[in-house]
Amino acid sequence: MLQHAVRAVKTVALLLLFCSASAMALPNTPQQNYLLKCSGCHDIDGSGTVAGGIPPLPGYIGSFLDDPQGRVYVLHVPGVISAGLDDTELADLLNYVNHKWGDVKARPFTAAEVKMNREHSVADVVKLRREIVSRFVRDGVKAGTYPWP
């Protein structure tokens, strides 16, 4: 009888250990974070929406990620820094976006770069984009459509 009780206690302990381990959530992949944090505005395919003022990512995001000011801009687009991701997760997400729609030769984001940009706010992100796009147009760099004046 005692052996059965000990076996039952061990079985219950193993089940509790298994259940608690499987209940711990693994971190999201960068693709999952894109779907959860970005696709609401940029859509699953990165196409954005002219009516909503959301520029497309394919064919254009690489221009911004290859440019020092463009990198600052991308990090300060509404919803990026405030996405609830830590510095590493956000760097991984932006690197995923770049590899999916940008320039795979661009310098990857690092957690340190994200942290540094988190600490420095941008007063007017739309003004910053306009300045970058004006320079891109002047230099013949693709900037994507952006319907806001």
C-alpha positions as MATLAB code, in Angstrom:
seq = 'MLQHAVRAVKTVALLLLFCSASAMALPNTPQQNYLLKCSGCHDIDGSGTVAGGIPPLPGYIGSFLDDPQGRVYVLHVPGVISAGLDDTELADLLNYVNHKWGDVKARPFTAAEVKMNREHSVADVVKLRREIVSRFVRDGVKAGTYPWP';
ca = [
       0.000    0.000    0.000;
       2.788    2.394    0.897;
       4.542    1.665   -2.418;
       1.351    2.588   -4.289;
       1.076    5.847   -2.373;
       4.731    6.707   -3.047;
       4.286    5.871   -6.737;
       1.149    8.017   -6.877;
       2.940   10.953   -5.240;
       5.863   10.610   -7.684;
       3.444   10.443  -10.610;
       1.598   13.535   -9.457;
       4.907   15.357   -8.880;
       6.097   14.457  -12.377;
       2.786   15.579  -13.889;
       2.946   18.888  -12.038;
       6.536   19.394  -13.154;
       5.633   18.593  -16.762;
       2.557   20.829  -16.725;
       4.376   23.787  -15.188;
       7.272   23.450  -17.649;
       4.963   23.257  -20.655;
       2.885   26.158  -19.351;
       5.902   28.482  -19.397;
       5.674   30.479  -22.580;
       8.566   30.493  -24.973;
       9.466   33.889  -26.419;
       7.887   34.753  -29.745;
       9.920   34.437  -32.891;
      10.606   37.656  -34.822;
       8.011   36.545  -37.395;
       5.404   36.064  -34.657;
       6.280   39.491  -33.242;
       5.816   41.012  -36.712;
       2.386   39.426  -36.980;
       1.420   40.546  -33.476;
       3.001   44.004  -33.403;
       3.300   45.264  -37.004;
       0.864   43.548  -39.341;
      -2.102   45.470  -37.961;
      -0.815   48.545  -39.795;
       1.586   47.176  -42.407;
      -0.490   44.050  -43.206;
       0.882   40.528  -43.308;
       2.596   41.180  -46.642;
       4.098   44.520  -45.560;
       2.014   46.446  -48.101;
       0.739   49.130  -45.709;
      -2.211   51.258  -46.738;
      -2.300   54.582  -48.554;
      -5.656   55.474  -46.970;
      -4.241   54.842  -43.501;
      -1.004   56.687  -44.212;
       1.074   53.537  -43.733;
       3.931   53.218  -46.249;
       4.790   49.847  -47.789;
       7.804   47.937  -46.517;
       8.759   45.856  -49.593;
      11.215   47.663  -51.830;
      11.604   50.652  -49.510;
      12.444   49.647  -45.946;
      16.002   48.816  -47.013;
      16.612   52.451  -47.960;
      15.748   53.538  -44.435;
      17.733   50.764  -42.759;
      20.819   51.584  -44.857;
      20.706   55.207  -43.657;
      21.723   56.351  -40.133;
      18.811   58.824  -39.838;
      16.491   56.283  -41.441;
      17.335   53.779  -38.723;
      16.472   56.346  -36.052;
      13.218   57.096  -37.880;
      12.215   53.424  -38.158;
      12.792   52.886  -34.442;
      10.593   55.894  -33.626;
       7.706   55.084  -35.946;
       4.651   54.979  -33.672;
       4.302   51.552  -32.142;
       7.885   50.385  -32.663;
       9.755   51.455  -29.525;
       6.517   51.167  -27.549;
       5.724   47.655  -28.871;
       6.382   46.086  -25.475;
       9.448   44.190  -26.708;
      12.824   44.258  -25.024;
      15.853   45.626  -26.863;
      16.949   42.242  -28.211;
      13.452   41.255  -29.351;
      13.011   44.594  -31.117;
      16.412   44.322  -32.829;
      15.511   40.790  -33.946;
      12.124   41.986  -35.239;
      13.664   44.807  -37.280;
      16.284   42.435  -38.655;
      13.477   40.057  -39.668;
      11.671   42.910  -41.465;
      14.892   43.870  -43.203;
      15.622   40.321  -44.331;
      12.041   39.878  -45.531;
      11.615   43.176  -47.424;
      14.783   45.228  -47.179;
      18.460   45.010  -47.917;
      20.089   41.903  -46.483;
      23.469   43.665  -46.756;
      22.335   46.375  -44.326;
      23.998   46.443  -40.936;
      21.866   44.411  -38.515;
      20.222   46.129  -35.572;
      21.674   45.325  -32.173;
      20.129   45.484  -28.743;
      22.607   48.257  -27.896;
      21.427   50.382  -30.846;
      17.794   49.906  -29.839;
      18.597   50.797  -26.216;
      20.445   53.955  -27.275;
      17.515   55.072  -29.462;
      15.000   54.291  -26.733;
      16.800   56.809  -24.545;
      16.634   59.590  -27.172;
      13.192   60.672  -28.276;
      12.265   62.164  -31.641;
      10.062   65.240  -31.248;
       8.316   64.935  -34.638;
       8.665   61.611  -36.429;
       6.695   62.817  -39.492;
       9.035   65.815  -39.866;
      12.033   63.496  -39.573;
      10.618   61.234  -42.300;
      10.022   64.219  -44.581;
      13.626   65.372  -44.123;
      14.955   61.891  -44.892;
      12.674   61.429  -47.917;
      13.618   64.867  -49.263;
      17.264   63.828  -49.137;
      16.428   60.418  -50.668;
      14.563   62.087  -53.562;
      17.462   64.451  -54.140;
      19.908   61.524  -54.155;
      17.714   59.181  -56.221;
      17.048   56.731  -53.358;
      13.720   54.853  -53.188;
      11.558   56.091  -50.314;
       8.114   54.554  -50.907;
       4.759   56.236  -51.001;
       3.645   58.229  -48.032;
       0.325   60.031  -48.454;
       0.628   62.485  -45.585;
       1.437   66.067  -46.621;
];
